[in-house]
Coordinates of C-alpha atoms in Angstrom, one line a residue:
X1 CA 35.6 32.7 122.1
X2 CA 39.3 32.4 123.4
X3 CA 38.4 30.4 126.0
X4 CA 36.1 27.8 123.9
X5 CA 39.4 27.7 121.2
X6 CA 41.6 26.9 124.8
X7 CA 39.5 24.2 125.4
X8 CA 39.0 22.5 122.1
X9 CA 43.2 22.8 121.5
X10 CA 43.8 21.0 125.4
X11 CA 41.2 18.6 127.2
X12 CA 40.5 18.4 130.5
X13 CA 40.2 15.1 132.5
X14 CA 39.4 15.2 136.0
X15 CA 40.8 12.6 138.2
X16 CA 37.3 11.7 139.8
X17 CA 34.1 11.4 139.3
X18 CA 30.8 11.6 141.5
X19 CA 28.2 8.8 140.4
X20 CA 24.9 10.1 141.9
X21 CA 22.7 7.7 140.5
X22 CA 19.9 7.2 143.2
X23 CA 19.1 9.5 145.7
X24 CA 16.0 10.0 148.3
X25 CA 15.5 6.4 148.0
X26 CA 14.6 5.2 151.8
X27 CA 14.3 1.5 151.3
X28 CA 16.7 1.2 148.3
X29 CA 18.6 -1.6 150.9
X30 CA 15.6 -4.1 149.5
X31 CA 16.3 -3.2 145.8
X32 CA 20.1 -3.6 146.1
X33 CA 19.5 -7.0 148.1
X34 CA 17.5 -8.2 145.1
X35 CA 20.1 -7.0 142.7
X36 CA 22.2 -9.4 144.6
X37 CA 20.1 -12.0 144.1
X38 CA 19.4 -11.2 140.7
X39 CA 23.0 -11.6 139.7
X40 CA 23.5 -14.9 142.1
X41 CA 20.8 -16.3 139.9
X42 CA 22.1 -15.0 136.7
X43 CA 25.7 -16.5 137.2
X44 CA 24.2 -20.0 138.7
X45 CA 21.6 -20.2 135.4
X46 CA 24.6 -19.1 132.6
X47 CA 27.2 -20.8 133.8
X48 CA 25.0 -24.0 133.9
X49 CA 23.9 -23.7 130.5
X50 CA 27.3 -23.2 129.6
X51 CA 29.1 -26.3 131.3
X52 CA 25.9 -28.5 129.9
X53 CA 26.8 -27.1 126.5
X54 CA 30.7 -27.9 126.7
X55 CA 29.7 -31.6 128.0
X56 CA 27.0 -32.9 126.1
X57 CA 28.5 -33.8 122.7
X58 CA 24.9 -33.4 121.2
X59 CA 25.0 -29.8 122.0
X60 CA 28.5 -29.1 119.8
X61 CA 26.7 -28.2 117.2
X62 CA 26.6 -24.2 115.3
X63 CA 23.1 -23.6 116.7
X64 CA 24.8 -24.1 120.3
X65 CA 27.6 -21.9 119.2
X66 CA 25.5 -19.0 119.7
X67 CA 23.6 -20.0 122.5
X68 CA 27.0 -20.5 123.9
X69 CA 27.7 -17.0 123.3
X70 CA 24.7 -15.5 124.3
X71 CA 25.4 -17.1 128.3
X72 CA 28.8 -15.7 128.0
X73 CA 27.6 -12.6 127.0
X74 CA 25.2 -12.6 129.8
X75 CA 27.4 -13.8 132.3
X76 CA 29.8 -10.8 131.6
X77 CA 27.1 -7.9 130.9
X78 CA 25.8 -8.6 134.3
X79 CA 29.4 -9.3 136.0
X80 CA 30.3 -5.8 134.6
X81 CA 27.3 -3.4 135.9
X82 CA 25.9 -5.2 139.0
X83 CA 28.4 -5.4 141.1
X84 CA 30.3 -2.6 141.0
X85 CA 26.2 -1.0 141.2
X86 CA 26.1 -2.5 144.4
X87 CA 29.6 -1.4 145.5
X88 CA 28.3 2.2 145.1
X89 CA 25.5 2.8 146.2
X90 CA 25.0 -0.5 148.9
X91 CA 28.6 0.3 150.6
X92 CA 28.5 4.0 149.2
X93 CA 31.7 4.2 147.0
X94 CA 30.0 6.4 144.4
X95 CA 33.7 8.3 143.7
X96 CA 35.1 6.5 140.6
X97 CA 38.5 7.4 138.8
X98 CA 38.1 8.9 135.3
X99 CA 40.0 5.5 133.6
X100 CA 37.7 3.4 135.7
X101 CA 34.5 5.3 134.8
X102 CA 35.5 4.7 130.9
X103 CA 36.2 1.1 131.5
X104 CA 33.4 1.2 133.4
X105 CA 31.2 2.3 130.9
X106 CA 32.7 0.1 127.5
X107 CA 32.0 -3.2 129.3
X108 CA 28.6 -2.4 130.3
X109 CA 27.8 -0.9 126.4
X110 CA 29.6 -4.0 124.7
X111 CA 27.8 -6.9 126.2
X112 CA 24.9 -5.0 125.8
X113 CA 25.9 -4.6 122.1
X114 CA 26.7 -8.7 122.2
X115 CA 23.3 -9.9 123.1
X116 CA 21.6 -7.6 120.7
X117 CA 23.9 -9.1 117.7
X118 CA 23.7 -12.6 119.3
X119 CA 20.1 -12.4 119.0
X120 CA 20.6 -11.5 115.1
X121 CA 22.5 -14.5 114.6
X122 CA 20.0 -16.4 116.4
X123 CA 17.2 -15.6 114.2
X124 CA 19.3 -16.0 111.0
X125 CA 19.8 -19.8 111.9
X126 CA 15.8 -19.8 112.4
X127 CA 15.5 -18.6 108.8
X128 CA 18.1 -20.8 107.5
X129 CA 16.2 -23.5 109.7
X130 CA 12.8 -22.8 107.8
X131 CA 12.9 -21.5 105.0
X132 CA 15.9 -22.9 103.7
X133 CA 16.0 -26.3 105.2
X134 CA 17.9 -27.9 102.5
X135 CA 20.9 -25.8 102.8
X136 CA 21.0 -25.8 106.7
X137 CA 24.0 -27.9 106.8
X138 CA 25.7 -26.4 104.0
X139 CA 25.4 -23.1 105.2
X140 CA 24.8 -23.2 108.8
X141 CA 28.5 -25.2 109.9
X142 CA 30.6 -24.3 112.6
X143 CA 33.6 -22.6 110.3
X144 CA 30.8 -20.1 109.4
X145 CA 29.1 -19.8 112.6
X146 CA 32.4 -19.1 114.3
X147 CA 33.1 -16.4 111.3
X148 CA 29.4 -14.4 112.5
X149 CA 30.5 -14.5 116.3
X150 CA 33.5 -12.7 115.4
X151 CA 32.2 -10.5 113.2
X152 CA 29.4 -9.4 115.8
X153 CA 32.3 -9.4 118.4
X154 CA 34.6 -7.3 116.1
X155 CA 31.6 -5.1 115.1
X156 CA 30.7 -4.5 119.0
X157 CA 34.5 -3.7 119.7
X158 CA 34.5 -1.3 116.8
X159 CA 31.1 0.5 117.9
X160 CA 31.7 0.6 121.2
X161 CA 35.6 1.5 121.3
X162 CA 34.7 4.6 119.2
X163 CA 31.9 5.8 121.4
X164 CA 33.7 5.6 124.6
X165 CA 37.0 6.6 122.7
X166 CA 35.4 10.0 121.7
X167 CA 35.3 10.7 125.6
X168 CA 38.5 11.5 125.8
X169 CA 37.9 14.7 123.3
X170 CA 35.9 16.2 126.3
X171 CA 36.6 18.8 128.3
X172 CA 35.0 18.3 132.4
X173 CA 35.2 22.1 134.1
X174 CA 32.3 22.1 135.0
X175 CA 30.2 19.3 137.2
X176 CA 31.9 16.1 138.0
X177 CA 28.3 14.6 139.0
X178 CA 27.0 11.8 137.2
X179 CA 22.9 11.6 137.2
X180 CA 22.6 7.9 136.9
X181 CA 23.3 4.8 137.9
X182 CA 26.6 4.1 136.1
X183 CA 29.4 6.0 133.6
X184 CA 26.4 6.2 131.4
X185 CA 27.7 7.8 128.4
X186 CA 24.6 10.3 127.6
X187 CA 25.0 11.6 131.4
X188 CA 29.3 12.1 131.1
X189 CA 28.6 14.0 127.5
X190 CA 26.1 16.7 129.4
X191 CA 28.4 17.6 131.5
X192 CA 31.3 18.7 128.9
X193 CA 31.9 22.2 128.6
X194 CA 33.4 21.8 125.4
X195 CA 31.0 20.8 121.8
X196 CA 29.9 17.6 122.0
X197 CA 27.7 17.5 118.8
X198 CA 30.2 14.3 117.5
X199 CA 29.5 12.5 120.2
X200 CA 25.4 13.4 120.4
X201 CA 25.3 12.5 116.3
X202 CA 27.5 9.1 116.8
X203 CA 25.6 8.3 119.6
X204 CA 22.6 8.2 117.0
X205 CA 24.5 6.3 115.2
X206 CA 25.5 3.9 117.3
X207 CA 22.1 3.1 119.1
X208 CA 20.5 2.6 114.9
X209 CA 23.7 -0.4 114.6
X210 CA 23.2 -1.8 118.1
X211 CA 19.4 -1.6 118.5
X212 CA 17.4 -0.3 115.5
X213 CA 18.9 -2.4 112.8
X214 CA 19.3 -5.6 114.5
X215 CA 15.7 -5.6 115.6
X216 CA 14.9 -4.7 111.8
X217 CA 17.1 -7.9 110.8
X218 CA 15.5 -9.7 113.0
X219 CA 11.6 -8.4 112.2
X220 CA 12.4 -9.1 108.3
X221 CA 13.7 -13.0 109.4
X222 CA 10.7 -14.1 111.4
X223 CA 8.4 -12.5 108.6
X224 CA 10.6 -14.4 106.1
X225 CA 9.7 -16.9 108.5
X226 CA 5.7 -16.5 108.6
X227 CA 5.1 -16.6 104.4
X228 CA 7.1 -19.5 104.7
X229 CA 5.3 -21.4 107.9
X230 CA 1.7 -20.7 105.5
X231 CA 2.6 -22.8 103.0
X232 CA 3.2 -25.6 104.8
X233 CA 0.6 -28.4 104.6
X234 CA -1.0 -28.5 107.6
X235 CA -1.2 -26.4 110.7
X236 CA 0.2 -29.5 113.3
X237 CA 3.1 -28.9 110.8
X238 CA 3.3 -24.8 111.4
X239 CA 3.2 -25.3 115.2
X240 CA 5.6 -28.0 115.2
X241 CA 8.0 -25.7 113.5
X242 CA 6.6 -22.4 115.4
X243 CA 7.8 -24.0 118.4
X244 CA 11.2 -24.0 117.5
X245 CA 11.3 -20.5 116.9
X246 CA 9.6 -19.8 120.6
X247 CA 12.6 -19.5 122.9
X248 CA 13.9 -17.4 120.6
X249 CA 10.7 -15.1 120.3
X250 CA 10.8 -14.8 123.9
X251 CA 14.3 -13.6 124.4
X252 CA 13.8 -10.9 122.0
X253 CA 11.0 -9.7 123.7
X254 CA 12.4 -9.7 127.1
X255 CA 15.3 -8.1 125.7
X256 CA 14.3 -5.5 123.2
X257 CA 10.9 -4.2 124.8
X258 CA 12.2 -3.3 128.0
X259 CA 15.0 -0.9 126.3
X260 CA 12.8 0.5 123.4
X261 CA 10.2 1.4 126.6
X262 CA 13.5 3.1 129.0
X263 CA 14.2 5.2 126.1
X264 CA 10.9 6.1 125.4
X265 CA 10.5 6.9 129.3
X266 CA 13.5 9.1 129.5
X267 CA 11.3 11.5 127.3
X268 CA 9.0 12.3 129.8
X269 CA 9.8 14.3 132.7
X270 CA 7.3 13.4 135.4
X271 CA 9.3 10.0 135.8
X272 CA 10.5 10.3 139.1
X273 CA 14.6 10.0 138.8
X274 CA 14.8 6.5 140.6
X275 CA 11.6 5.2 138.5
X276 CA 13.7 6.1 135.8
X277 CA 16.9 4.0 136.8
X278 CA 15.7 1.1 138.3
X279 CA 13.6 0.4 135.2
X280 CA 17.0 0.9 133.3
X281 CA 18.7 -1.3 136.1
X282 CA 16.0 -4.2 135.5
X283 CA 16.1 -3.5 131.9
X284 CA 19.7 -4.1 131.5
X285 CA 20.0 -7.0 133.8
X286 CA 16.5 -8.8 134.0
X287 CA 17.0 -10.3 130.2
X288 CA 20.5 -12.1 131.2
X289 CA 18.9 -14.0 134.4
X290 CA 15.9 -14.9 131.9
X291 CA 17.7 -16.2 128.8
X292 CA 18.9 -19.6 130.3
X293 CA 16.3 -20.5 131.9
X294 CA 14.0 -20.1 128.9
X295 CA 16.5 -22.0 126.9
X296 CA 16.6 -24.7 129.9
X297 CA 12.9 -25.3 130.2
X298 CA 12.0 -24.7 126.3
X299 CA 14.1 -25.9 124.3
X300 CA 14.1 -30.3 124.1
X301 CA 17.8 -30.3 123.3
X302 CA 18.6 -28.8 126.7
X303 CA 16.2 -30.6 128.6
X304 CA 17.9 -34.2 127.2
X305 CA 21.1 -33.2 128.0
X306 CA 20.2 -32.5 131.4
X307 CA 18.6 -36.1 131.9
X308 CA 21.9 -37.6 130.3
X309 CA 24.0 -35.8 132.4
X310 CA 21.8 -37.0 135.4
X311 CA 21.9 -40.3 133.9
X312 CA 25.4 -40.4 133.8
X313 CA 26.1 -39.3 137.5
X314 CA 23.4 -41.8 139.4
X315 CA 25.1 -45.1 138.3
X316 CA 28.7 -43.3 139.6
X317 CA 26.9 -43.3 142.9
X318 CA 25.3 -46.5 143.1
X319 CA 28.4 -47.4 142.3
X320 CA 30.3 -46.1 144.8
X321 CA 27.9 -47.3 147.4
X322 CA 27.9 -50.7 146.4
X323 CA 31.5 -50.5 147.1
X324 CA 31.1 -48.9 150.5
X325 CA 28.5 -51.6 151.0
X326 CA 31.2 -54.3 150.3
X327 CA 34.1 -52.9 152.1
X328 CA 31.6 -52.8 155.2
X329 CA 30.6 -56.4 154.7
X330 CA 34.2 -57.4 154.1
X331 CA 35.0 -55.4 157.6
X332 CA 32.3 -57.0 159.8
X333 CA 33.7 -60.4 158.5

């Protein structure tokens, strides 16, 4: 009794931890060589959406403002886990410092946090789109959009900074070895020798405002969407407008269905350990080398500005070698 009152008044923070993560894995090299790929991709597709986004004047609109966000988010969930992943395990620096590990694990949780809201915000200028097209303008402008972003960002920070923030009131005496992949936060809480019931309850609290209640926000919008799509005349008319929901429908799948189904596998024990954590590695990175590419070969918008962009750089070269072309000719005479 004593010694649990000792350790409740003083916390104890060790300077190192041991990320175990993956272990008995023989021909991991190949999955951590595809990781690297995965992430070259990812970076090469978001920041390309992005820079077509800043040029193409089109594309300034509040509808872009999110998709904007949504690479950036991307870009920086996958920048935060994959490679310091590969860092560990491929060159076998699993000891982390106890600052890093927290760091570690907020900037992994936050993006992660990002794309779900992002996706929320998404949806909400589909319903706006549909079902209230008369007020799309009015509602949906870029002082407003810009207000949402921040609110999502502010709400992430909030979330987020609180759940790695109740860390520090845990006490590590015992194991220093993290079972998984990262700093994840459900594997640092197990080993505390101290209560963590606040940090197992806001946990539950957490995951219902990052997962659970945006995909409810986003469920109610698209059937919102549906009564709306059946009273239109005709059903040209429904899949015209259908279509314009698609890319979005397809990067909530992606992203939701893989997480909902790595929770639901961390229930059952006959997973084999790695199963478990490369489908939480593919889970957590798969959706952000996805998401711009859908949006590239989808959406029409994206697919004009690339031709004008392309447009714009071909008569720059015939240009220039017409002017080669004439400084030749004006050698030779």
């Amino acid at each position: 009794m004593e010694k649990e009152i000792l350790l409740n008044m003083t916390f104890i923070h060790p300077a190192q931890f041991y990320i175990n993560g993956f272990y008995d894995f023989p021909n991991g090299i190949y999955f951590y060589i595809f990781l690297c790929f995965v992430y070259i991709m990812t970076v090469f597709g978001n920041v390309v959406l992005l820079l077509i986004i800043l040029l193409v004047r089109s594309l300034h609109t509040p509808k872009y403002m999110i998709v904007f966000n949504l690479a950036l988010t991307d870009l920086c969930g996958s920048t935060a886990l994959i490679p310091k992943l590969l860092d560990t395990f491929l060159f076998e620096n699993r000891y982390i410092s106890y600052e890093a590990c927290l760091s570690y694990m907020f900037f992994v949780l936050i993006f992660i946090s990002m794309q779900s809201w992002t996706l929320v915000t998404m949806s909400f200028d589909r319903f706006i789109a549909i079902c209230l097209p008369l007020y799309y303008h009015s509602v949906m402008t870029k002082p407003a959009v810009a207000l949402m972003l921040l609110f999502v960002w502010l709400l992430a920070h909030g979330v987020i900074g609180t759940v790695v923030g109740l860390i520090n009131r845990l006490s590590f005496c015992k194991s220093l070895v993290i079972q998984s992949f990262y700093c994840d936060h459900a594997s640092m809480y197990h080993l505390a020798c101290n209560s963590a019931l606040v940090n197992r309850r806001f946990v539950v609290f957490s995951g219902a405002i990052v997962f659970i209640f945006p995909l409810f926000l986003i469920g109610s919008s698209y059937v919102s969407i549906s009564v709306a799509l059946k009273r239109t005349g005709s059903s040209g008319d429904r899949f015209k407008t259908f279509k314009t929901c698609s890319s979005h429908l397809m990067l909530v799948v992606i992203f939701f269905i893989p997480l909902v189904g790595t929770n639901i596998a961390a229930y059952f024990p006959n997973f084999h350990p790695n199963t478990r954590m490369i489908n939480s590695t593919l889970s957590q990175t798969f959706p952000s080398l996805l998401n711009p590419f859908i949006y590239s070969l989808n959406t029409d918008e994206i697919r004009a500005a690339i031709k004008t962009i392309c447009r714009r750089y071909r008569p720059r070269r015939n240009l220039e070698k017409l002017t080669q072309v004439e400084r030749d000719c004006k050698n030779i005479e």
